[in-house]
CSV table of C-alpha atoms in Angstrom, one decimal:
chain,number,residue,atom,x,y,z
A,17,UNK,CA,41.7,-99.2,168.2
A,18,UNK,CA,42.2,-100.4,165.2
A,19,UNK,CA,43.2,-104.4,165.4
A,20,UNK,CA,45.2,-104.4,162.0
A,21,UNK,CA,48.7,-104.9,162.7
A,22,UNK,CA,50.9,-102.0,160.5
A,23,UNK,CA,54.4,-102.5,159.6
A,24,UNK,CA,56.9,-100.3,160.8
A,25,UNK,CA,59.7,-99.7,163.2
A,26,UNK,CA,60.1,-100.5,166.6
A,27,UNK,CA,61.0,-97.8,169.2
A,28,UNK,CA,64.7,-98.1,170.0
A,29,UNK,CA,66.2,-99.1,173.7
A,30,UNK,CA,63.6,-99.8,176.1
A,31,UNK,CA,60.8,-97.5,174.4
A,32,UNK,CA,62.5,-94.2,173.9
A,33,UNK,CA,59.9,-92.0,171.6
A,34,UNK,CA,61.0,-90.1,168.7
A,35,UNK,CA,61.0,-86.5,169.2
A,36,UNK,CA,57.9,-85.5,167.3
A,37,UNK,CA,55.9,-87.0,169.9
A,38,UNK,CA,56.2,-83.9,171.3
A,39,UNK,CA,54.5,-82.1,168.2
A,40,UNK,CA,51.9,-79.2,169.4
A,41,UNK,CA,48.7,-78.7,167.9
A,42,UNK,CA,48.8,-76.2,165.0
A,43,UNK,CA,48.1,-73.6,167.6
A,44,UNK,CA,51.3,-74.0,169.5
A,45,UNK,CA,49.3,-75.7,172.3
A,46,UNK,CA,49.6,-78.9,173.7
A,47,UNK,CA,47.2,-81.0,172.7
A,48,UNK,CA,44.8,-82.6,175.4
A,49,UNK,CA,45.2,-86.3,176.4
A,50,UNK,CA,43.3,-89.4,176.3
A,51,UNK,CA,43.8,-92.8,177.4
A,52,UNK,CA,42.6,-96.2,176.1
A,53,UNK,CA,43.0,-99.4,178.0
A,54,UNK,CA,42.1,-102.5,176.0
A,55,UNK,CA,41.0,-105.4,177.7
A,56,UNK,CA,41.8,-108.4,175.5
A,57,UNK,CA,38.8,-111.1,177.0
A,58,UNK,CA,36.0,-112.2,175.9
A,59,UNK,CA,33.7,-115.4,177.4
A,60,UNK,CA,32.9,-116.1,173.7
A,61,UNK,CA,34.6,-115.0,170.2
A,62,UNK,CA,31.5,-113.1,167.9
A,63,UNK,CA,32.0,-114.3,164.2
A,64,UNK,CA,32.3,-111.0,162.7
A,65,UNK,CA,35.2,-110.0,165.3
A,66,UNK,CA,38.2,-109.2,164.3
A,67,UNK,CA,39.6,-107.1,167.3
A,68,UNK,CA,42.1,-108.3,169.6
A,69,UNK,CA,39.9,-110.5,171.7
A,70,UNK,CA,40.9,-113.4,173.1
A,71,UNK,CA,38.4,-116.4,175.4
A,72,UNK,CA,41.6,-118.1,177.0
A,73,UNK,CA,41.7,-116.0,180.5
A,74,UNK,CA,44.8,-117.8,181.7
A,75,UNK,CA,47.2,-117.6,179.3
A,76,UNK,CA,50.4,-117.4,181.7
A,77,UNK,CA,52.1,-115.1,184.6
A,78,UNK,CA,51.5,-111.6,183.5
A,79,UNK,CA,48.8,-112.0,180.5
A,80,UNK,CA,46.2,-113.7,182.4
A,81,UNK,CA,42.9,-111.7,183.3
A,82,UNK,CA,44.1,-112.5,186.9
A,83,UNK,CA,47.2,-110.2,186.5
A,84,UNK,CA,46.0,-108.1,184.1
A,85,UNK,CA,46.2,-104.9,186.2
A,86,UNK,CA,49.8,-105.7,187.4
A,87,UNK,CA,50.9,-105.7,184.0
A,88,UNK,CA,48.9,-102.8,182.9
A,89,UNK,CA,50.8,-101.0,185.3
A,90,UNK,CA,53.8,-101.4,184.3
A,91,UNK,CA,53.0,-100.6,181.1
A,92,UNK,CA,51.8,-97.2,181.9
A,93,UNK,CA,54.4,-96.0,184.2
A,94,UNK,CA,56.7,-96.5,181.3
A,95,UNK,CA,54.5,-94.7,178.7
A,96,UNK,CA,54.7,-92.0,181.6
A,97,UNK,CA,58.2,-91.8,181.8
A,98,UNK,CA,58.7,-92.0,178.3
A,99,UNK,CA,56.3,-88.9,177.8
A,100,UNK,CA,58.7,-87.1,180.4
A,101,UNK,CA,61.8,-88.2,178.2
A,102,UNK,CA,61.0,-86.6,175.1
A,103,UNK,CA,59.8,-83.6,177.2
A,104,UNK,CA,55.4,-83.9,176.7
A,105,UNK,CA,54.0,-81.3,179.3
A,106,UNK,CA,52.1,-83.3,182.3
A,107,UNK,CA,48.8,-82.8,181.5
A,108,UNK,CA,45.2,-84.3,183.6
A,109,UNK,CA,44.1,-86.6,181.4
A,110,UNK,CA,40.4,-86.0,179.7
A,111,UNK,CA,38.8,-89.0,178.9
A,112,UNK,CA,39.6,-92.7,179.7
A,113,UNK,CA,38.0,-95.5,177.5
A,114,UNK,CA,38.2,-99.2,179.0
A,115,UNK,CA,37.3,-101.0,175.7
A,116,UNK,CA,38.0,-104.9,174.2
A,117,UNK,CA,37.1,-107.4,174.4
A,118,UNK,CA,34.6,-107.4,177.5
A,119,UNK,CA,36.0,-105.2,180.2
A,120,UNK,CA,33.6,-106.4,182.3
A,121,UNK,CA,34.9,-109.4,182.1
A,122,UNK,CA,37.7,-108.4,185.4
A,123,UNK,CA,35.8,-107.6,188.4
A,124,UNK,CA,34.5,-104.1,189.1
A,125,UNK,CA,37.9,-103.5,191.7
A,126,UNK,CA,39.9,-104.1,188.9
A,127,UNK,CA,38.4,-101.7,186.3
A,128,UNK,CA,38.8,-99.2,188.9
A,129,UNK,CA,42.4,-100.3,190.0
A,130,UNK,CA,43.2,-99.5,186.0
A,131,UNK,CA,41.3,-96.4,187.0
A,132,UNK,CA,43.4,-95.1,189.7
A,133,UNK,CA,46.8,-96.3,187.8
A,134,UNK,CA,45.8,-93.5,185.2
A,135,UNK,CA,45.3,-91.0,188.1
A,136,UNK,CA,48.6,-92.1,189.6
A,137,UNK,CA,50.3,-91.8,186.0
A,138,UNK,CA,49.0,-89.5,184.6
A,139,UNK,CA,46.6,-87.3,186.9
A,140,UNK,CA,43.0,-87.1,186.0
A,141,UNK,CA,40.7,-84.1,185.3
A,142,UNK,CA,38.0,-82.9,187.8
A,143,UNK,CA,35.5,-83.2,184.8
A,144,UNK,CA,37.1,-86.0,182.9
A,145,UNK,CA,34.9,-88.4,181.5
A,146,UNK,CA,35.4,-92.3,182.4
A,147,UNK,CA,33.7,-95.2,180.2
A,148,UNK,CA,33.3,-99.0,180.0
A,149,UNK,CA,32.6,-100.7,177.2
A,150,UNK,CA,30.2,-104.0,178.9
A,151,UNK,CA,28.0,-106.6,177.6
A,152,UNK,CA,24.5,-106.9,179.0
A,153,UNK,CA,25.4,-110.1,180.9
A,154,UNK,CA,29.0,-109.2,182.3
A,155,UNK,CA,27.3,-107.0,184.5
A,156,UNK,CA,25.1,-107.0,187.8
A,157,UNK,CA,23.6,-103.9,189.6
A,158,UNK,CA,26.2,-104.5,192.1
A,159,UNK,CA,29.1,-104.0,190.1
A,160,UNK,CA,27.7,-101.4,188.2
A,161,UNK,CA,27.2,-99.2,191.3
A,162,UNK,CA,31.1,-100.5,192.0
A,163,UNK,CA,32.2,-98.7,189.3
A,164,UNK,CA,30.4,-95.6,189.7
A,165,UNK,CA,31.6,-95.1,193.1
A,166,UNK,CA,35.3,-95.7,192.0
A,167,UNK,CA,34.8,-92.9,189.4
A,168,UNK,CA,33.5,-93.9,186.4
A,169,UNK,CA,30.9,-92.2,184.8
A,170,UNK,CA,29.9,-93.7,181.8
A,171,UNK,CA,28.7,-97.3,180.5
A,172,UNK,CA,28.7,-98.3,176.6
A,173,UNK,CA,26.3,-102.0,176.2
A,174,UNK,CA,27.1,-103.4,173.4
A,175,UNK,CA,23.2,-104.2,172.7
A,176,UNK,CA,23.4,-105.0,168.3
A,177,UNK,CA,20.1,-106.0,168.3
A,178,UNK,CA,16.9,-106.3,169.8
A,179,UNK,CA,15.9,-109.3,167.7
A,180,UNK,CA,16.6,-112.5,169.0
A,181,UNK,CA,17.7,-114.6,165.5
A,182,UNK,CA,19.8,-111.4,164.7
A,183,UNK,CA,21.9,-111.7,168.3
A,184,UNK,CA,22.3,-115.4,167.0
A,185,UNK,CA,23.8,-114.6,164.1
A,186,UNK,CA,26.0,-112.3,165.8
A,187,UNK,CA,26.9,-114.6,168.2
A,188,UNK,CA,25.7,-112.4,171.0
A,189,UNK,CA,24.8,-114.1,174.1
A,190,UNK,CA,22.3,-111.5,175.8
A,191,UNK,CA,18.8,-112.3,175.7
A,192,UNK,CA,16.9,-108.7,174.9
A,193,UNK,CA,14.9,-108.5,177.5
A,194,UNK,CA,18.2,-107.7,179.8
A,195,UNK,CA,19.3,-104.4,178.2
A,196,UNK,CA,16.3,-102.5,179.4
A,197,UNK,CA,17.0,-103.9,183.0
A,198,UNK,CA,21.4,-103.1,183.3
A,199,UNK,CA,20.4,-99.5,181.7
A,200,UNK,CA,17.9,-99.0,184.6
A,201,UNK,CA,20.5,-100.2,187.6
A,202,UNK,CA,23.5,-97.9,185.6
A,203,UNK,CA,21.1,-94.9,185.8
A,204,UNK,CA,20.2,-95.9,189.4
A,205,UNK,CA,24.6,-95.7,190.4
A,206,UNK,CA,24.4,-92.6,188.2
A,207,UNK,CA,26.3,-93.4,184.8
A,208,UNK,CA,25.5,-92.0,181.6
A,209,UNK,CA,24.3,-94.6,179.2
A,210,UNK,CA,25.0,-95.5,175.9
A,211,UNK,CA,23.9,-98.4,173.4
A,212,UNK,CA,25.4,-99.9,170.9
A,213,UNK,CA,23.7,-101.3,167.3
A,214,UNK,CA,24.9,-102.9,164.7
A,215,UNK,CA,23.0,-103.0,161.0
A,216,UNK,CA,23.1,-105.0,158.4
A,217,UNK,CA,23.5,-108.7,159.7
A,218,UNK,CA,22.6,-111.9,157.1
A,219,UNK,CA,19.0,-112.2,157.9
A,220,UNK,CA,18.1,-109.2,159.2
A,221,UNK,CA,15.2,-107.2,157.6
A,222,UNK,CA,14.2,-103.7,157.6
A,223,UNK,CA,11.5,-104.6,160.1
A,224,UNK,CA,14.2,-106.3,162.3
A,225,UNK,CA,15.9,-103.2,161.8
A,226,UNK,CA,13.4,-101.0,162.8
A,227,UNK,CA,12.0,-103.6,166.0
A,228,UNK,CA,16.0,-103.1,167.3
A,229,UNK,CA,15.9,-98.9,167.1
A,230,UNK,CA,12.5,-99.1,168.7
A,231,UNK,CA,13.6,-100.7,171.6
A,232,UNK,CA,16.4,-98.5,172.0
A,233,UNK,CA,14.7,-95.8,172.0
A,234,UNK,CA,12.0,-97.3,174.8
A,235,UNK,CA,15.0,-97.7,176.5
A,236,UNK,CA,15.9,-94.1,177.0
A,237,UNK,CA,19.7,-94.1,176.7
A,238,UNK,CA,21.6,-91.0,176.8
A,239,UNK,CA,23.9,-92.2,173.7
A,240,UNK,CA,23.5,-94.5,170.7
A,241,UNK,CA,25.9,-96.0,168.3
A,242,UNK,CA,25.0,-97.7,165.0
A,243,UNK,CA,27.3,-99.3,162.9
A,244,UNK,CA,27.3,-101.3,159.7
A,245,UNK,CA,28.4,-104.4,159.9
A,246,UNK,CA,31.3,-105.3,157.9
A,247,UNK,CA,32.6,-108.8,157.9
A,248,UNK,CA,36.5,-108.9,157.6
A,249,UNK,CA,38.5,-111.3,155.5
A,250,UNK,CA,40.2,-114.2,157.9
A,251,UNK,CA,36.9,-113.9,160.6
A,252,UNK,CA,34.6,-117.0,161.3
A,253,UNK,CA,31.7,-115.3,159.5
A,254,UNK,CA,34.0,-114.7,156.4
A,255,UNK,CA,34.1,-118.3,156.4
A,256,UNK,CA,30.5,-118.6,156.9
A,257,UNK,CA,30.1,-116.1,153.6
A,258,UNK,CA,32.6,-118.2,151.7
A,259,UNK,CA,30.5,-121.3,151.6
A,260,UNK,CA,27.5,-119.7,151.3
A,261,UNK,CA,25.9,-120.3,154.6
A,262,UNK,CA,25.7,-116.1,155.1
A,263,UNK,CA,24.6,-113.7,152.9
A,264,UNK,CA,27.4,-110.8,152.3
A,265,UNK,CA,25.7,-107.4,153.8
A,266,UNK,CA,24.7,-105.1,150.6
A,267,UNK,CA,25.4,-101.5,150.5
A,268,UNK,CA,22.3,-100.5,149.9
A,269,UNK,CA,20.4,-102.3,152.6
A,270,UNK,CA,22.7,-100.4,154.7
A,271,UNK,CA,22.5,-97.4,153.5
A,272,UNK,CA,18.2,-97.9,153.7
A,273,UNK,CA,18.7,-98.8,157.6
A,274,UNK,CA,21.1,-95.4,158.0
A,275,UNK,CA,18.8,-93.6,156.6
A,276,UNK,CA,16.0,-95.4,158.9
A,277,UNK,CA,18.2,-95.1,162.5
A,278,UNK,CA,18.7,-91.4,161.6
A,279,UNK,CA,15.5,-90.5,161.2
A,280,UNK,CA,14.0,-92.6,164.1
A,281,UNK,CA,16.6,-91.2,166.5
A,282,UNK,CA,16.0,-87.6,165.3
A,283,UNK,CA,12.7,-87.8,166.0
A,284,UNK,CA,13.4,-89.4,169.1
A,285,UNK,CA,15.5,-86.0,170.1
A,286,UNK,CA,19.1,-87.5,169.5
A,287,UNK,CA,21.1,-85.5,168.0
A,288,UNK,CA,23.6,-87.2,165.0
A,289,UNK,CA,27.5,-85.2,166.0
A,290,UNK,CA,29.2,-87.9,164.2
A,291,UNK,CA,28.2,-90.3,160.9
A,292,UNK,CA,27.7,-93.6,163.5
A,293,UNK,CA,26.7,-91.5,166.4
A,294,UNK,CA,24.0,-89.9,168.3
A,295,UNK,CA,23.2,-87.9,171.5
A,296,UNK,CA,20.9,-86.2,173.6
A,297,UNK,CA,22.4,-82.7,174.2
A,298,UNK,CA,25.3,-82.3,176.3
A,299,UNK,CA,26.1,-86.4,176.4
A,300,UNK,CA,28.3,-86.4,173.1
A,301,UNK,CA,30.8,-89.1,173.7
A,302,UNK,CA,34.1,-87.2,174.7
A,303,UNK,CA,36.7,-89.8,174.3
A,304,UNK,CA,35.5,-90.7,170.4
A,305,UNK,CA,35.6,-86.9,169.7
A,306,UNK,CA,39.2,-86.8,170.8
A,307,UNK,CA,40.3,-88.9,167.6
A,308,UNK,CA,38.2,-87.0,165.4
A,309,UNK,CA,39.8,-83.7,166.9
A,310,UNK,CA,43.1,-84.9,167.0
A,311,UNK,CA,44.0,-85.2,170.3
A,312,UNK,CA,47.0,-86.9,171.6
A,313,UNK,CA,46.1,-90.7,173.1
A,314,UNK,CA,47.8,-93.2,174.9
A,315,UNK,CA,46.9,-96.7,174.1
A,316,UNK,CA,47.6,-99.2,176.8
A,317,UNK,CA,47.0,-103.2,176.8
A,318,UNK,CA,47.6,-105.8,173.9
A,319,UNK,CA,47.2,-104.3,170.7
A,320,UNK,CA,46.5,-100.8,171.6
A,321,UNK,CA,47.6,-97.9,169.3
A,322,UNK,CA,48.4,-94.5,170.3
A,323,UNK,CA,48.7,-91.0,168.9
A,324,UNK,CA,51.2,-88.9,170.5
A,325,UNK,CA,51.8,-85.6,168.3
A,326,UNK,CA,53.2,-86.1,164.8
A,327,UNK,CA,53.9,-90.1,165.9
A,328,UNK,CA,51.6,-93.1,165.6
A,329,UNK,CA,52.2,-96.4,167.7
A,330,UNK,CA,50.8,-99.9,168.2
A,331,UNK,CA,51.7,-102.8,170.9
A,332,UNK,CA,52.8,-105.4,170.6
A,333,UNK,CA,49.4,-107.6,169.6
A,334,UNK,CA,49.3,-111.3,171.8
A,335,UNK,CA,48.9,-110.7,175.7
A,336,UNK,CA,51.6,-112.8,176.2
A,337,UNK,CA,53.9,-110.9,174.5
A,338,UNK,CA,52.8,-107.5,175.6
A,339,UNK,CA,53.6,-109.0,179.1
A,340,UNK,CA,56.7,-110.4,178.4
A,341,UNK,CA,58.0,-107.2,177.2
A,342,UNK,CA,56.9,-104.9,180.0
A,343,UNK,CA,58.4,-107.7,182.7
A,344,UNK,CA,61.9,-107.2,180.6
A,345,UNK,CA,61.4,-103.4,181.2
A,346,UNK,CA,60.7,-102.8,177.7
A,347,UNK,CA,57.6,-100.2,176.7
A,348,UNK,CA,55.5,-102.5,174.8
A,349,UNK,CA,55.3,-100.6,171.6
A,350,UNK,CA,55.7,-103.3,168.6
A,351,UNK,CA,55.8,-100.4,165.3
A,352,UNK,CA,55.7,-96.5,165.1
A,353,UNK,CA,55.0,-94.3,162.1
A,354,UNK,CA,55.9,-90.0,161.8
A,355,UNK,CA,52.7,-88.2,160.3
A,356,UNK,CA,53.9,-86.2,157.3
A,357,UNK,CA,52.4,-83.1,156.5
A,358,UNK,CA,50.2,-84.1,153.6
A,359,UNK,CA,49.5,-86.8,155.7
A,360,UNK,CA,48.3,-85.3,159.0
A,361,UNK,CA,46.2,-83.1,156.3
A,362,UNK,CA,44.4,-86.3,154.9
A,363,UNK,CA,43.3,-87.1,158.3
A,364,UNK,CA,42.2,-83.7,159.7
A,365,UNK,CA,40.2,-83.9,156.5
A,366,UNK,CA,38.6,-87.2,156.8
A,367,UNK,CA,38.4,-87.3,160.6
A,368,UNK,CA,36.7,-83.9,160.7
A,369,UNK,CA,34.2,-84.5,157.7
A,370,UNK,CA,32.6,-87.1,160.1
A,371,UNK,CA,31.7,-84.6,162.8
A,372,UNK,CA,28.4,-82.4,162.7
A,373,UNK,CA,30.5,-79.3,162.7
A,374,UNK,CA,32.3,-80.1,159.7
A,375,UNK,CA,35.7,-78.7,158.8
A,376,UNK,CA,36.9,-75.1,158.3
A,377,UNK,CA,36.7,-74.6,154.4
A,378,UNK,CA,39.6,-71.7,154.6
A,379,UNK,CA,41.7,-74.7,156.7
A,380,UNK,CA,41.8,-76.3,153.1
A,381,UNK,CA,43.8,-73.6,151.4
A,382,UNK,CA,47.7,-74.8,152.5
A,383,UNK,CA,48.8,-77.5,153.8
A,384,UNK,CA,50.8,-77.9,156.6
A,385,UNK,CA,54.2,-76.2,156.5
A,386,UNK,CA,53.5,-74.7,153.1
A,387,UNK,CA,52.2,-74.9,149.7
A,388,UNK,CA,48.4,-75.2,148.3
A,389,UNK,CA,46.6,-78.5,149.0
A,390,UNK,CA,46.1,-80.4,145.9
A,391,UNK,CA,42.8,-78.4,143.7
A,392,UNK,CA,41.2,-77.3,146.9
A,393,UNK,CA,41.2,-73.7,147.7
A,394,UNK,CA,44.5,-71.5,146.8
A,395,UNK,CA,46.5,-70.1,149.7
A,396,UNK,CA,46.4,-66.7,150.1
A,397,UNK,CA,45.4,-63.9,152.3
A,398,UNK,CA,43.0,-64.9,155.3
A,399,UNK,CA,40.3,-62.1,153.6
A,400,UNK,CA,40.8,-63.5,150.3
A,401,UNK,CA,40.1,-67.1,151.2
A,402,UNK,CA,36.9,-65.9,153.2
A,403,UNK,CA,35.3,-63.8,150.2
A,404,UNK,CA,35.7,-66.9,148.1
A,405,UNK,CA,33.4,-68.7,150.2
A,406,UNK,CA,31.5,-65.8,150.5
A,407,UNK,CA,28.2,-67.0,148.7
A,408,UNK,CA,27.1,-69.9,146.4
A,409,UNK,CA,28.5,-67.9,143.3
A,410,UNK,CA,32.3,-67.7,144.4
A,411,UNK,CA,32.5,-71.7,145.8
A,412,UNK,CA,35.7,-73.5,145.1
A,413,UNK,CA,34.8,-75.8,141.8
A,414,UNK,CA,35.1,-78.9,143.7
A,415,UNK,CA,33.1,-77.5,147.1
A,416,UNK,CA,30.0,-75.9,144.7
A,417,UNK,CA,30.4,-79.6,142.9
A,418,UNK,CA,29.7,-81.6,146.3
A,419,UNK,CA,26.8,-78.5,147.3
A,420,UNK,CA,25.4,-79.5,143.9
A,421,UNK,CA,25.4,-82.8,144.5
A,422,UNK,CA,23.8,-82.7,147.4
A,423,UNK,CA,26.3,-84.0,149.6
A,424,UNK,CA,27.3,-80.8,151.7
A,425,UNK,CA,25.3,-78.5,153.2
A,426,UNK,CA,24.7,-75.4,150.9
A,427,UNK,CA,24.4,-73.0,153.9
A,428,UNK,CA,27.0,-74.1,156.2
A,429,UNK,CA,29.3,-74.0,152.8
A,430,UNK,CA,28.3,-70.2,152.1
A,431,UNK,CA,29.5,-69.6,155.5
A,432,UNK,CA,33.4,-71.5,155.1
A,433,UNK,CA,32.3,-75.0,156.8
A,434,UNK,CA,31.9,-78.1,154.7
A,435,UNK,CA,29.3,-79.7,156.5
A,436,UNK,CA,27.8,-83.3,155.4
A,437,UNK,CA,24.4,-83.6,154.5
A,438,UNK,CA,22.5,-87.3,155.4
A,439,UNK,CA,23.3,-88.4,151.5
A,440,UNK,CA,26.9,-87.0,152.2
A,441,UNK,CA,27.2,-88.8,155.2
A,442,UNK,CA,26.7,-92.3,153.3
A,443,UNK,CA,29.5,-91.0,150.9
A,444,UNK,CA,31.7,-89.6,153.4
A,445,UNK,CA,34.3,-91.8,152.0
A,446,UNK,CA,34.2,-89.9,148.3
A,447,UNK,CA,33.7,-86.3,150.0
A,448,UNK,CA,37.1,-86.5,151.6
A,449,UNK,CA,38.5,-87.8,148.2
A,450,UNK,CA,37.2,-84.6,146.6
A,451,UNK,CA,38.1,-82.5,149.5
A,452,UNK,CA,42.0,-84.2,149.6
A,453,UNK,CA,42.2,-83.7,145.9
């Protein structure tokens, strides 16, 4: 969830959504559904943070941590009936992400009270996956094996390092030493696992680098994330950078450690399904595929956006705010944008290039509702468009430029896919520029 703050309208009356919320997939189905709730606390504000955190836990009836899940409530029956308005099918949700901030900052009984208001809302999927984000020390085994029993099945530690001077920097207040021990008691309640890295700190050197991946691999999780760091404008460590007390990270530093975690985790049998992500088999993260797949979301809590067919939305940002407005009756829902056509193209370009299966090469030849996308493959017959990627020899210019390059996968491209290779993964950014025209 993105904690930028868009301009654009507000939903009009108490929260009534505009009709194309009701958009289906290009297929004519309904899209499946996901829902995010953001928990806004944290015990302690990381420099580099610029999400929609907040360390004040009592900031007033309705947007304190103690009546959180009151609130939440209220927010998502509204979102429900609002859905129902503008005539969205009722359909189990899929995944649920609990994200912030520290969820795990509420006790276990309220995590799984925001658990149940989703079932109540919304219903909830036999299979459907359930996650936490936590830090190592917001958690005990106790309420780890809380939350297991009230149906989650899925835990996300925000590890970053395994390096003591690089946590400082960070600001993270773990000591190592615990993330081996709350991985053990969530695999004793019986949650998936996942760990989260983060590259690229001031101070941190490739052996740093390498000390942290080692460790999480020791560790055995089922999932790990690994993300650059990148230190927005208006953040303490901004600051910090200004007057020279931190280095700026450098691109290619990065791009050495990428190239490092990628290779370490491969050989550790993870399996990279998206650019910041890896996997064992079968424990892909779910919910983070439904935004590269386009699903429809619901985004509840302070800040939270949403993605409801050909609509985008965001909340109101401060807690108490976002409470205010849902005690008035009044869907919390600050802005909303429609997706054009060219658009929703963009994005099923650059949010599929990020995934291991790549996008459809004959997907590129029209864009919605009509004419050619802009120097990418002509529209035309569904048998034309296949014999042109037919071999290396009859490649769209700009796809045999990128194969050439060494950026997409020669073979997968023969074959109608544009898939990244590692180099093309570090460029991902001017692949979909090519690819959008």
């Amino acid at each position: 969830m993105s904690p930028a703050q868009p301009l654009g309208p507000p939903l009009p009356g108490m929260g009534e959504l505009p009709g194309r919320a009701a958009a289906p997939a290009p297929g004519g189905e309904p899209r499946p559904l996901s829902i995010y709730l953001h928990v806004p606390y944290c015990r302690v504000r990381c420099g580099y943070c610029d999400f929609n955190t907040y360390t004040n836990l009592s900031m007033g009836p309705g947007a304190s941590a103690e009546d959180f899940v009151g609130t939440l409530a209220g927010e998502l029956r509204a979102a429900r009936a609002a859905m129902d308005a503008v005539g969205l099918p009722p359909r189990p949700v899929q995944t649920v992400f609990v994200g912030g901030g520290t969820p795990t900052m509420l006790p276990a009984a309220d995590l799984v009270a925001m658990l149940g208001l989703v079932r109540e809302c919304f219903g909830l999927d036999p299979g459907a996956e359930v996650t936490t984000e936590a830090n190592p020390d917001s958690v005990d085994e106790a309420s780890l094996a809380a939350l297991a029993e009230g149906g989650f099945t899925r835990v996300s530690f925000g590890m970053q390092s395994a390096v003591p001077h690089v946590l400082a920097v960070l600001d993270r207040t773990h000591a190592p030493q615990r993330v081996p021990q709350v991985v053990a008691w969530a695999r004793r309640a019986g949650l998936s696992t996942s760990l989260d890295l983060i590259y690229g700190a001031p101070g941190e050197s490739m052996e740093d680098w390498r000390r942290s991946l080692e460790a999480a691999v020791g560790i055995g999780p089922d999932h790990v994330s690994a993300y650059a760091l990148v230190i927005e404008e208006g953040t303490r460590m901004w600051s910090q950078v200004r007057r020279g007390e931190l280095e700026m990270p450098q691109d290619d530093d990065e791009a050495a450690k990428y190239e490092l975690a990628d290779q370490l985790l491969a050989s550790a049998g993870y399996q990279w399904y998206e650019i910041s992500n890896w996997a064992r088999p079968g424990h892909e993260c779910r919910h983070n595929q439904a935004y590269w797949l386009d699903w429809d979301w619901w985004g509840a809590g302070p800040g939270a956006h949403s993605h409801l067919g050909d609509v985008r939305l965001w909340n109101t940002k401060h807690p108490v705010a976002w409470a205010g407005q849902i005690a008035s009756g009044h869907l919390p829902v600050a802005g909303h944008e429609i997706i054009d056509a060219e658009s929703r193209e963009l994005e099923r370009i650059m949010l599929g290039i990020r995934l291991r299966q790549g996008i459809d090469l004959a997907g590129l030849g029209a864009a919605p509702g009509g004419g050619p996308a802009r120097g990418i493959v002509r529209a035309g017959p569904p048998e034309r468009r296949a014999m042109a990627v037919g071999g290396a020899a009859h490649l769209p210019p700009v796809v045999a430029g990128l194969v050439a390059d060494g950026l997409l996968e020669p073979r997968a491209a023969e074959q109608g896919r544009a898939v990244l290779t590692l180099r093309g993964r570090l460029m991902a950014d001017a692949v979909t520029r090519a690819l959008s025209g």
